[in-house]
Each structure stands twice: as C-alpha cells, then as structure tokens.
Amino acid sequence: SPPPSPPPSPPPSPPPPSPSSVTPVLLGQAVNFAILTKSGITNLGNPLSSITGNIGVSVTIEAIVGFDVVADGTRLFSTSLQVTGAIYSTSDAVPTPAMLVAAYSDLEAAYDDAALRAPSNTCAGLANSSECLNVNGGYIGGVAFKAGTYKWASFVELMSDITIMGSASDLFIFQIGGYLSVGDGVQVMLVADGDRGAPKASNIN
C-alpha cells in the first residue's frame, strides 16, 4: 500500500497589521478643537501667534491669557485676531459649558486610549521597537515621522520643523512623559507618502 500522506503544513502566520489598519483613537467632540484644556491656554506675549481652529478651556475665560479676546454678541463664544476659529469657555452662555464638559470628557478618554498603546515595531522607517523609544533623545526637530506609536520617557523639544509622512488613514501617536516645548515659527508638515492623501491632523495624537 502507498505510504501515508504527510500531515498538511500549518497555515502561514497572518502578517502584522499595517499602520492604516490600526484602530484609530476616537476623539469624540474633542475633534472640533485645535487646543482644548482643563486649566488654561497662555500665549507668551507674541502678537503674531496664529492658531487655526477652535480653542477651548473648561474653566472661565480668564484662563485664556495673552489673546485679544472679544465676546461674540450671542455670548456663546469669543473671538480673537490670533485665532481662526472660536474661543469657548465656561463663561459663555448655555449650552457652551455643557459642550465643553462633554468634549473634555471625550478628550480624557482618547488620552487614556492613546497612552496605553505600545510603541510600534517600526517607527520613522527605523528597524526595531527600541528605536521607537526616546527618538533623538527628545530633540526631534528635522525628523520625518512615519505612522506608528512613539514614546519618550521625559521631554520633547521641537525647535525646527518636523514632517508627518503617510496617508490619510495612517495613525500617529506621540506619548510624552514630560513637557513639550515648541519654538517660534516651527511647523508640523503633513506630507503624503503615495497617492492615498496626506495624513490628517485628527489622526495625530
């Protein structure tokens, strides 16, 4: 009789997920803000500062410092020549305070989600997971980042432009254990890598 057939080969291991297949961090109502804080926002005396998007604090308007804030006639928000968007605080009329509470709650949930993500296996085109930790010792000016999760044990200083390179579906997470310092005029450039669009600001956490 013929010899028995060899057992079938085990199926190949599935490939690791691509950056675009990583579950995004859900921002909820916080996605409507360029800057959202619980305590305050301070502009250190630079009249040329420019923020594109809404900003908000879940405290009173006095926590917005260094901006020429003008209350809108509806009392639902304020404006400033330095902000292309609206300024929201708990000093505003109903329903703004409740909206801020909900947005900040969504922000905290998103922060907790992003903070628990493990550093990626490949970051910025580097070879192994250890290189996703403390990139450039925290001095990241001039670095081009590809999709992934990056982690610094302490500070990050950004004194020259950086590049966020990828597609519209890619996810970028930056976990910083200490302070973030950004120099005057520094730009974060979103650059398409291929034909699937440039990275979205809402996918940078």
XYZ file of N, CA, C and O in Angstrom:
820
model
N 0.855 -1.186 0.000
C 0.000 0.000 0.000
C 0.889 1.233 0.000
O 2.009 1.217 0.506
N 0.371 2.321 -0.548
C 1.193 3.537 -0.622
C 1.455 4.073 0.783
O 0.673 3.867 1.711
N 2.584 4.752 0.977
C 2.884 5.337 2.307
C 1.851 6.398 2.654
O 1.240 7.016 1.776
N 1.608 6.590 3.932
C 0.623 7.610 4.316
C 1.078 9.004 3.898
O 2.269 9.302 3.839
N 0.092 9.825 3.574
C 0.401 11.208 3.178
C 0.940 11.977 4.381
O 0.506 11.752 5.519
N 1.885 12.863 4.158
C 2.401 13.680 5.273
C 1.306 14.616 5.783
O 0.383 14.970 5.043
N 1.368 14.990 7.044
C 0.357 15.917 7.560
C 0.437 17.246 6.829
O 1.504 17.653 6.358
N -0.696 17.914 6.696
C -0.676 19.205 5.983
C 0.173 20.223 6.743
O 0.282 20.190 7.968
N 0.789 21.103 5.974
C 1.587 22.166 6.585
C 0.668 23.133 7.321
O -0.462 23.387 6.886
N 1.126 23.660 8.444
C 0.291 24.640 9.147
C 0.118 25.898 8.306
O 0.985 26.243 7.500
N -1.006 26.566 8.451
C -1.212 27.794 7.668
C -0.197 28.845 8.070
O 0.275 28.881 9.203
N 0.172 29.715 7.128
C 1.152 30.758 7.464
C 0.584 31.731 8.490
O -0.620 31.937 8.570
N 1.478 32.289 9.296
C 1.035 33.274 10.280
C 0.520 34.510 9.565
O 1.059 34.905 8.517
N -0.528 35.116 10.104
C -1.035 36.320 9.449
C -0.009 37.430 9.536
O 0.752 37.517 10.500
N 0.040 38.293 8.527
C 1.001 39.397 8.571
C 0.628 40.383 9.664
O -0.537 40.472 10.057
N 1.600 41.117 10.198
C 1.262 42.131 11.203
C 0.390 43.204 10.583
O 0.447 43.448 9.375
N -0.451 43.852 11.376
C -1.316 44.870 10.807
C -0.511 46.026 10.259
O 0.511 46.409 10.821
N -0.960 46.545 9.124
C -0.313 47.725 8.569
C -0.747 48.934 9.373
O -1.776 48.914 10.049
N 0.039 50.030 9.316
C -0.342 51.206 10.103
C -1.760 51.666 9.830
O -2.463 52.119 10.703
N -2.234 51.566 8.570
C -3.556 52.054 8.230
C -4.663 51.192 8.799
O -5.817 51.586 8.812
N -4.325 49.947 9.282
C -5.349 49.077 9.832
C -5.436 49.183 11.349
O -6.240 48.510 11.968
N -4.571 49.993 11.959
C -4.592 50.173 13.403
C -5.849 50.933 13.799
O -6.252 51.886 13.133
N -6.479 50.507 14.892
C -7.700 51.158 15.350
C -7.413 52.612 15.701
O -6.523 52.898 16.501
N -8.138 53.556 15.124
C -7.868 54.960 15.429
C -8.271 55.318 16.848
O -9.086 54.641 17.476
N -7.682 56.381 17.356
C -8.080 56.932 18.648
C -9.302 57.821 18.403
O -9.240 58.773 17.632
N -10.404 57.499 19.048
C -11.648 58.233 18.828
C -11.661 59.491 19.687
O -11.595 59.419 20.914
N -11.766 60.651 19.059
C -11.698 61.918 19.764
C -13.061 62.448 20.192
O -13.129 63.364 21.020
N -14.139 61.887 19.651
C -15.458 62.385 20.019
C -15.597 63.862 19.721
O -15.112 64.362 18.695
N -16.222 64.625 20.632
C -16.415 66.050 20.406
C -15.120 66.848 20.485
O -15.055 67.992 20.012
N -14.077 66.253 21.048
C -12.791 66.949 21.112
C -12.199 67.185 19.731
O -11.322 68.048 19.571
N -12.665 66.463 18.721
C -12.142 66.629 17.368
C -12.430 68.022 16.831
O -11.795 68.480 15.867
N -13.365 68.737 17.448
C -13.734 70.074 16.978
C -12.792 71.164 17.466
O -13.030 72.344 17.194
N -11.729 70.781 18.196
C -10.830 71.770 18.780
C -9.395 71.571 18.309
O -8.908 70.455 18.236
N -8.709 72.703 18.033
C -7.272 72.661 17.793
C -6.533 72.563 19.121
O -5.502 71.888 19.227
N -7.042 73.275 20.153
C -6.489 73.213 21.510
C -7.660 73.139 22.482
O -8.592 73.943 22.397
N -7.600 72.169 23.392
C -8.635 72.020 24.415
C -7.947 71.638 25.718
O -7.221 70.656 25.767
N -8.168 72.438 26.769
C -7.513 72.160 28.043
C -8.505 72.294 29.194
O -9.575 72.879 29.040
N -8.088 71.768 30.328
C -8.914 71.863 31.531
C -8.564 73.083 32.366
O -9.394 73.582 33.129
N -7.324 73.586 32.220
C -6.867 74.653 33.103
C -6.733 75.999 32.405
O -7.208 77.014 32.907
N -6.084 76.067 31.242
C -5.914 77.351 30.593
C -5.032 77.270 29.360
O -4.408 76.238 29.087
N -4.999 78.369 28.609
C -4.154 78.495 27.420
C -3.462 79.846 27.512
O -4.118 80.881 27.686
N -2.132 79.867 27.399
C -1.364 81.108 27.520
C -0.529 81.339 26.275
O 0.202 80.448 25.830
N -0.647 82.528 25.710
C 0.216 82.983 24.628
C 1.260 83.895 25.254
O 0.931 84.912 25.860
N 2.524 83.530 25.128
C 3.585 84.251 25.828
C 3.970 85.542 25.114
O 5.116 85.743 24.706
N 2.987 86.408 24.945
C 3.253 87.776 24.501
C 3.594 87.947 23.043
O 4.106 88.999 22.655
N 3.353 86.954 22.203
C 3.663 87.104 20.783
C 2.400 87.502 20.022
O 1.517 86.678 19.809
N 2.302 88.769 19.582
C 1.082 89.200 18.878
C 0.908 88.554 17.512
O -0.164 88.630 16.915
N 1.976 87.930 17.002
C 1.900 87.283 15.689
C 1.482 85.823 15.785
O 1.412 85.134 14.767
N 1.221 85.333 16.997
C 0.769 83.948 17.146
C -0.495 83.737 16.320
O -1.367 84.611 16.234
N -0.588 82.557 15.723
C -1.746 82.249 14.884
C -2.167 80.808 15.114
O -1.352 79.894 14.989
N -3.429 80.621 15.475
C -3.990 79.291 15.702
C -5.149 79.100 14.741
O -6.064 79.942 14.682
N -5.122 78.029 13.987
C -6.208 77.720 13.065
C -7.074 76.630 13.672
O -6.615 75.511 13.897
N -8.325 76.970 13.961
C -9.242 76.027 14.596
C -9.766 76.588 15.900
O -9.287 77.612 16.401
N -10.752 75.922 16.466
C -11.335 76.355 17.727
C -10.409 76.035 18.893
O -9.675 75.044 18.866
N -10.448 76.883 19.928
C -9.742 76.570 21.165
C -10.738 76.664 22.316
O -11.743 77.375 22.224
N -10.478 75.931 23.384
C -11.422 75.926 24.491
C -10.777 75.570 25.807
O -9.772 74.851 25.848
N -11.360 76.093 26.891
C -10.950 75.737 28.246
C -12.207 75.412 29.037
O -13.228 76.091 28.897
N -12.138 74.383 29.846
C -13.320 74.016 30.627
C -13.308 74.729 31.976
O -13.649 74.169 33.008
N -12.837 75.989 31.934
C -12.907 76.928 33.057
C -13.316 78.284 32.475
O -13.685 78.381 31.307
N -13.247 79.351 33.267
C -13.725 80.653 32.805
C -12.754 81.306 31.819
O -11.599 80.886 31.686
N -13.237 82.345 31.145
C -12.480 82.992 30.077
C -11.174 83.601 30.584
O -10.239 83.795 29.809
N -11.065 83.893 31.879
C -9.830 84.456 32.425
C -8.641 83.515 32.257
O -7.485 83.947 32.359
N -8.917 82.251 31.997
C -7.829 81.285 31.792
C -7.232 81.369 30.387
O -6.237 80.697 30.102
N -7.828 82.181 29.509
C -7.257 82.443 28.182
C -6.402 83.693 28.323
O -6.912 84.807 28.459
N -5.076 83.548 28.299
C -4.157 84.640 28.615
C -3.296 84.956 27.391
O -2.802 84.054 26.714
N -3.119 86.256 27.117
C -2.237 86.676 26.029
C -2.912 86.754 24.679
O -2.234 86.917 23.661
N -4.223 86.646 24.648
C -5.008 86.782 23.420
C -5.929 87.995 23.550
O -6.432 88.294 24.644
N -6.178 88.696 22.436
C -7.107 89.827 22.454
C -8.538 89.296 22.292
O -9.128 89.346 21.230
N -9.095 88.788 23.381
C -10.383 88.094 23.356
C -11.535 89.094 23.329
O -11.570 90.049 24.111
N -12.471 88.854 22.413
C -13.675 89.688 22.293
C -14.894 88.765 22.307
O -14.982 87.835 21.500
N -15.815 89.018 23.224
C -17.026 88.194 23.312
C -17.918 88.425 22.103
O -18.129 89.566 21.681
N -18.427 87.344 21.544
C -19.393 87.447 20.444
C -20.739 87.942 20.986
O -21.068 87.741 22.156
N -21.517 88.550 20.108
C -22.807 89.088 20.529
C -23.771 88.036 21.037
O -24.650 88.339 21.859
N -23.613 86.795 20.619
C -24.501 85.722 21.080
C -24.138 85.240 22.476
O -24.916 84.515 23.098
N -22.937 85.597 22.943
C -22.391 85.134 24.222
C -22.113 83.633 24.247
O -21.839 83.060 25.302
N -22.161 82.985 23.083
C -21.899 81.548 23.021
C -20.414 81.244 22.854
O -19.977 80.123 23.095
N -19.634 82.229 22.433
C -18.204 82.046 22.218
C -17.548 83.412 22.135
O -18.227 84.458 22.172
N -16.224 83.426 22.041
C -15.468 84.657 21.842
C -14.603 84.503 20.603
O -14.476 83.402 20.042
N -13.979 85.600 20.199
C -13.101 85.571 19.035
C -11.794 86.288 19.376
O -11.672 86.963 20.399
N -10.807 86.137 18.499
C -9.522 86.812 18.651
C -8.873 86.915 17.282
O -9.041 86.017 16.431
N -8.125 87.985 17.057
C -7.398 88.124 15.808
C -6.337 87.051 15.659
O -5.882 86.768 14.547
N -5.939 86.439 16.768
C -4.896 85.413 16.720
C -5.454 84.005 16.538
O -4.694 83.042 16.463
N -6.778 83.902 16.471
C -7.422 82.583 16.358
C -8.369 82.584 15.169
O -9.308 83.389 15.112
N -8.103 81.694 14.222
C -9.032 81.499 13.108
C -10.012 80.422 13.530
O -9.831 79.239 13.267
N -11.042 80.823 14.222
C -12.000 79.902 14.818
C -12.627 80.587 16.017
O -12.516 81.800 16.195
N -13.268 79.814 16.861
C -13.947 80.354 18.036
C -13.179 79.999 19.300
O -12.410 79.032 19.337
N -13.398 80.794 20.347
C -12.825 80.542 21.667
C -13.981 80.232 22.613
O -14.914 81.035 22.744
N -13.922 79.090 23.269
C -15.010 78.654 24.144
C -14.501 78.557 25.587
O -13.371 78.126 25.841
N -15.365 78.942 26.522
C -15.051 78.790 27.945
C -16.357 78.611 28.708
O -17.454 78.806 28.155
N -16.238 78.290 29.990
C -17.446 78.128 30.802
C -18.097 79.465 31.129
O -19.188 79.497 31.706
N -17.448 80.583 30.751
C -18.079 81.894 30.909
C -19.169 82.122 29.872
O -19.978 83.047 30.018
N -19.173 81.320 28.819
C -20.143 81.500 27.732
C -21.533 81.045 28.162
O -21.702 80.314 29.144
N -22.513 81.452 27.372
C -23.908 81.120 27.667
C -24.198 79.657 27.358
O -23.476 78.997 26.601
N -25.271 79.165 27.947
C -25.766 77.807 27.682
C -26.089 77.694 26.195
O -26.645 78.629 25.601
N -25.673 76.603 25.498
C -25.211 75.313 26.036
C -23.688 75.108 26.010
O -23.231 73.982 26.124
N -22.921 76.192 25.829
C -21.474 76.039 25.684
C -20.810 75.314 26.858
O -19.987 74.413 26.647
N -21.108 75.667 28.130
C -20.422 74.958 29.228
C -20.620 73.445 29.196
O -19.668 72.683 29.416
N -21.839 72.995 28.909
C -22.092 71.551 28.844
C -21.336 70.924 27.677
O -20.832 69.797 27.781
N -21.252 71.646 26.556
C -20.499 71.140 25.410
C -19.032 70.960 25.763
O -18.390 69.969 25.383
N -18.473 71.906 26.519
C -17.066 71.803 26.918
C -16.828 70.620 27.844
O -15.815 69.923 27.734
N -17.745 70.402 28.775
C -17.620 69.256 29.682
C -17.604 67.954 28.889
O -16.780 67.063 29.118
N -18.504 67.838 27.909
C -18.567 66.622 27.095
C -17.315 66.463 26.244
O -16.755 65.360 26.130
N -16.840 67.566 25.656
C -15.648 67.494 24.809
C -14.415 67.117 25.624
O -13.594 66.309 25.181
N -14.290 67.682 26.831
C -13.126 67.342 27.650
C -13.195 65.897 28.145
O -12.170 65.223 28.246
N -14.400 65.419 28.415
C -14.548 64.010 28.795
C -14.106 63.104 27.658
O -13.403 62.101 27.874
N -14.473 63.465 26.421
C -14.028 62.690 25.256
C -12.520 62.772 25.103
O -11.860 61.785 24.738
N -11.946 63.944 25.397
C -10.502 64.105 25.302
C -9.778 63.209 26.307
O -8.769 62.569 25.983
N -10.289 63.135 27.534
C -9.668 62.275 28.545
C -9.727 60.808 28.140
O -8.759 60.063 28.333
N -10.862 60.389 27.570
C -10.988 59.003 27.121
C -9.999 58.707 25.994
O -9.367 57.643 25.959
N -9.847 59.662 25.063
C -8.901 59.486 23.966
C -7.469 59.437 24.487
O -6.644 58.634 24.033
N -7.165 60.299 25.462
C -5.821 60.310 26.053
C -5.509 58.966 26.705
O -4.420 58.403 26.511
N -6.453 58.443 27.468
C -6.234 57.162 28.140
C -5.999 56.042 27.129
O -5.149 55.165 27.329
N -6.761 56.063 26.027
C -6.602 55.058 24.983
C -5.203 55.155 24.370
O -4.464 54.158 24.290
N -4.806 56.379 23.957
C -3.506 56.554 23.301
C -2.353 56.231 24.237
O -1.333 55.667 23.824
N -2.504 56.564 25.528
C -1.413 56.346 26.483
C -1.123 54.872 26.708
O -0.005 54.502 27.087
N -2.113 54.018 26.468
C -1.940 52.583 26.709
C -1.424 51.841 25.481
O -1.134 50.654 25.566
N -1.308 52.526 24.340
C -0.819 51.855 23.139
C 0.687 51.588 23.276
O 1.452 52.459 23.683
N 1.104 50.389 22.918
C 2.524 50.034 22.980
C 3.264 50.651 21.797
O 2.704 50.801 20.712
N 4.543 51.039 21.979
C 5.322 51.540 20.845
C 5.331 50.541 19.696
O 5.356 49.331 19.907
N 5.313 51.049 18.493
C 5.235 50.200 17.303
C 6.545 49.459 17.069
O 7.590 49.803 17.624
N 6.477 48.434 16.225
C 7.675 47.668 15.897
C 8.588 48.422 14.939
O 9.798 48.224 14.938
N 8.019 49.266 14.105
C 8.833 50.079 13.204
C 8.302 51.498 13.232
O 7.109 51.717 13.099
N 9.194 52.451 13.446
C 8.812 53.857 13.525
C 9.792 54.685 12.706
O 10.998 54.448 12.759
N 9.261 55.631 11.956
C 10.093 56.547 11.159
C 11.067 55.790 10.255
O 12.159 56.254 9.977
N 10.636 54.584 9.811
C 11.493 53.802 8.941
C 12.636 53.124 9.663
O 13.532 52.574 9.036
N 12.629 53.152 10.997
C 13.710 52.533 11.757
C 13.461 51.045 11.917
O 12.377 50.544 11.663
N 14.461 50.339 12.398
C 14.443 48.888 12.257
C 13.741 48.130 13.372
O 13.203 47.063 13.133
N 13.735 48.635 14.601
C 13.179 47.815 15.670
C 12.483 48.680 16.708
O 12.595 49.903 16.720
N 11.757 48.025 17.612
C 10.901 48.741 18.546
C 11.690 49.639 19.485
O 11.190 50.663 19.929
N 12.945 49.265 19.805
C 13.717 50.105 20.716
C 13.942 51.492 20.121
O 14.119 52.472 20.838
N 13.938 51.581 18.780
C 14.160 52.862 18.132
C 12.896 53.710 18.085
O 12.925 54.840 17.624
N 11.789 53.170 18.557
C 10.566 53.955 18.688
C 10.502 54.633 20.047
O 9.555 55.355 20.335
N 11.474 54.376 20.896
C 11.525 54.950 22.235
C 12.566 56.066 22.271
O 13.699 55.890 21.818
N 12.164 57.220 22.796
C 13.091 58.339 23.018
C 13.852 58.722 21.754
O 15.083 58.899 21.774
N 13.136 58.837 20.635
C 13.759 59.184 19.360
C 14.549 60.485 19.515
O 14.047 61.492 20.025
N 15.802 60.455 19.101
C 16.718 61.608 19.150
C 16.840 62.214 20.555
O 17.124 63.403 20.705
N 16.577 61.414 21.574
C 16.686 61.904 22.935
C 15.705 63.006 23.276
O 15.896 63.746 24.236
N 14.637 63.108 22.472
C 13.627 64.132 22.710
C 13.789 65.374 21.858
O 12.865 66.191 21.774
N 14.937 65.543 21.217
C 15.159 66.705 20.345
C 14.772 66.294 18.915
O 15.591 65.756 18.170
N 13.535 66.545 18.540
C 13.003 65.916 17.328
C 12.926 66.860 16.130
O 12.366 66.494 15.099
N 13.458 68.076 16.239
C 13.465 68.965 15.085
C 14.129 68.317 13.884
O 15.182 67.695 14.002
N 13.502 68.435 12.714
C 14.049 67.878 11.486
C 13.720 66.427 11.225
O 14.057 65.902 10.160
N 13.046 65.753 12.158
C 12.740 64.332 11.994
C 11.507 64.169 11.109
O 10.545 64.941 11.190
N 11.525 63.154 10.256
C 10.355 62.763 9.459
C 9.759 61.507 10.090
O 10.407 60.465 10.139
N 8.539 61.619 10.575
C 7.881 60.511 11.261
C 6.907 59.812 10.320
O 6.084 60.466 9.673
N 7.002 58.487 10.285
C 6.000 57.684 9.588
C 5.013 57.123 10.605
O 5.198 57.268 11.813
N 3.945 56.501 10.126
C 2.877 56.026 11.009
C 3.426 55.106 12.092
O 4.282 54.265 11.845
N 2.928 55.272 13.314
C 3.357 54.432 14.415
C 3.099 55.092 15.750
O 2.550 56.195 15.826
N 3.503 54.401 16.807
C 3.380 54.904 18.173
C 4.782 55.155 18.711
O 5.610 54.254 18.760
N 5.036 56.393 19.121
C 6.334 56.819 19.615
C 6.221 57.158 21.098
O 5.194 57.658 21.540
N 7.285 56.919 21.837
C 7.229 57.163 23.281
C 8.540 57.789 23.757
O 9.617 57.333 23.386
N 8.403 58.848 24.581
C 9.543 59.485 25.231
C 9.321 59.434 26.734
O 8.237 59.778 27.217
N 10.354 59.060 27.478
C 10.223 58.942 28.925
C 10.103 60.305 29.587
O 9.508 60.426 30.654
N 10.686 61.335 28.951
C 10.631 62.651 29.574
C 10.172 63.694 28.563
O 9.089 63.590 28.013
N 11.010 64.691 28.278
C 10.584 65.841 27.478
C 10.710 65.591 25.979
O 11.391 64.675 25.527
N 10.048 66.496 25.218
C 10.252 66.585 23.770
C 10.389 68.067 23.436
O 9.558 68.885 23.844
N 11.465 68.412 22.698
C 11.655 69.781 22.240
C 11.630 69.810 20.726
O 12.282 68.999 20.068
N 10.881 70.751 20.205
C 10.651 70.857 18.769
C 11.067 72.271 18.378
O 10.261 73.197 18.476
N 12.317 72.453 17.981
C 12.850 73.778 17.690
C 13.051 74.032 16.203
O 13.511 75.098 15.813
N 12.739 73.053 15.375
C 12.704 73.235 13.927
C 11.608 72.336 13.372
O 11.058 71.489 14.080
N 11.260 72.534 12.104
C 10.117 71.846 11.512
C 10.272 70.327 11.566
O 11.387 69.795 11.487
N 9.143 69.639 11.700
C 9.126 68.183 11.566
C 8.136 67.811 10.471
O 7.271 68.610 10.085
N 8.260 66.595 9.990
C 7.399 66.090 8.924
C 6.632 64.880 9.414
O 7.218 63.964 10.003
N 5.323 64.888 9.199
C 4.477 63.725 9.446
C 4.128 63.166 8.080
O 3.413 63.795 7.306
N 4.661 61.982 7.767
C 4.570 61.447 6.406
C 3.747 60.163 6.394
O 3.971 59.253 7.193
N 2.771 60.107 5.493
C 1.948 58.910 5.383
C 0.724 59.186 4.552
O 0.738 60.044 3.661
N -0.362 58.465 4.871
C -1.609 58.610 4.109
C -2.714 59.129 5.014
O -2.544 59.260 6.235
N -3.858 59.395 4.414
C -4.992 59.949 5.154
C -5.541 58.981 6.191
O -6.238 59.395 7.122
N -5.242 57.685 6.084
C -5.755 56.702 7.031
C -4.726 56.300 8.084
O -5.035 55.529 8.989
N -3.492 56.817 7.996
C -2.440 56.426 8.932
C -2.634 57.087 10.293
O -3.166 58.197 10.405
N -2.167 56.395 11.334
C -2.313 56.852 12.714
C -0.934 57.129 13.304
O -0.006 56.349 13.147
N -0.817 58.262 14.004
C 0.422 58.675 14.649
C 0.116 58.968 16.116
O -0.767 59.778 16.413
N 0.835 58.316 17.038
C 0.645 58.557 18.471
C 1.996 58.940 19.071
O 2.996 58.246 18.873
N 2.014 60.058 19.800
C 3.219 60.547 20.456
C 2.956 60.579 21.962
O 2.170 61.400 22.437
N 3.596 59.677 22.683
C 3.440 59.582 24.137
C 4.642 60.279 24.785
O 5.772 59.839 24.632
N 4.379 61.380 25.509
C 5.445 62.202 26.069
C 5.306 62.218 27.583
O 4.283 62.657 28.117
N 6.338 61.731 28.278
C 6.267 61.613 29.722
C 6.457 62.920 30.460
O 6.106 63.036 31.636
N 7.038 63.939 29.799
C 7.280 65.233 30.434
C 6.684 66.358 29.627
O 5.595 66.244 29.064
N 7.435 67.459 29.515
C 6.911 68.641 28.834
C 7.139 68.570 27.326
O 8.001 67.839 26.837
N 6.353 69.371 26.584
C 6.537 69.575 25.145
C 6.819 71.047 24.933
O 6.016 71.901 25.317
N 7.967 71.364 24.330
C 8.346 72.745 24.056
C 8.475 72.935 22.549
O 9.171 72.168 21.875
N 7.776 73.966 22.029
C 7.754 74.227 20.583
C 8.292 75.633 20.339
O 7.816 76.609 20.934
N 9.296 75.753 19.472
C 9.905 77.042 19.181
C 9.034 77.913 18.298
O 8.095 77.453 17.633
N 9.353 79.213 18.276
C 8.625 80.170 17.446
C 8.722 79.788 15.971
O 9.801 79.468 15.466
N 7.592 79.838 15.293
C 7.559 79.628 13.852
C 7.729 78.201 13.394
O 7.783 77.939 12.185
N 7.814 77.268 14.319
C 8.001 75.867 13.939
C 6.728 75.327 13.285
O 5.617 75.599 13.738
N 6.897 74.554 12.238
C 5.769 73.970 11.524
C 5.806 72.447 11.602
O 6.882 71.844 11.571
N 4.616 71.862 11.702
C 4.447 70.413 11.579
C 3.829 70.182 10.212
O 2.667 70.529 9.975
N 4.591 69.621 9.300
C 4.173 69.493 7.907
C 3.589 68.110 7.649
O 4.220 67.100 7.970
N 2.388 68.075 7.098
C 1.710 66.816 6.773
C 1.945 66.521 5.297
O 1.464 67.255 4.423
N 2.672 65.447 5.022
C 3.129 65.155 3.667
C 2.623 63.788 3.227
O 2.778 62.793 3.952
N 2.021 63.735 2.044
C 1.520 62.472 1.503
C 2.684 61.583 1.092
O 3.642 62.035 0.468
N 2.585 60.305 1.440
C 3.567 59.310 1.028
C 2.824 58.319 0.128
O 2.339 57.290 0.580
N 2.703 58.647 -1.148
C 1.904 57.844 -2.068
C 0.703 58.630 -2.563
O 0.658 59.865 -2.483
N -0.291 57.892 -3.035
C -1.449 58.543 -3.669
C -2.726 58.404 -2.850
O -3.828 58.511 -3.383
N -2.608 58.165 -1.517
C -3.794 57.995 -0.674
C -4.056 59.198 0.223
O -4.708 59.097 1.237
N -3.553 60.362 -0.190
C -3.784 61.565 0.559
C -2.761 61.767 1.668
O -2.030 60.842 2.046
N -2.724 62.984 2.209
C -1.794 63.318 3.282
C -2.382 62.929 4.641
O -3.599 62.779 4.785
N -1.539 62.768 5.652
C -2.059 62.462 6.994
C -3.027 63.529 7.473
O -2.906 64.705 7.142
N -3.998 63.096 8.284
C -4.984 64.011 8.854
C -4.554 64.417 10.265
O -4.082 63.608 11.045
N -4.772 65.701 10.573
C -4.420 66.185 11.915
C -5.179 65.417 12.987
O -4.659 65.177 14.087
N -6.409 64.979 12.673
C -7.214 64.247 13.663
C -6.662 62.852 13.943
O -7.086 62.213 14.917
N -5.721 62.378 13.127
C -5.095 61.078 13.364
C -3.710 61.203 14.005
O -2.951 60.242 14.044
N -3.400 62.411 14.502
C -2.131 62.640 15.202
C -2.472 62.889 16.657
O -3.167 63.858 16.992
N -2.056 61.993 17.527
C -2.465 62.042 18.932
C -1.250 62.122 19.848
O -0.222 61.552 19.565
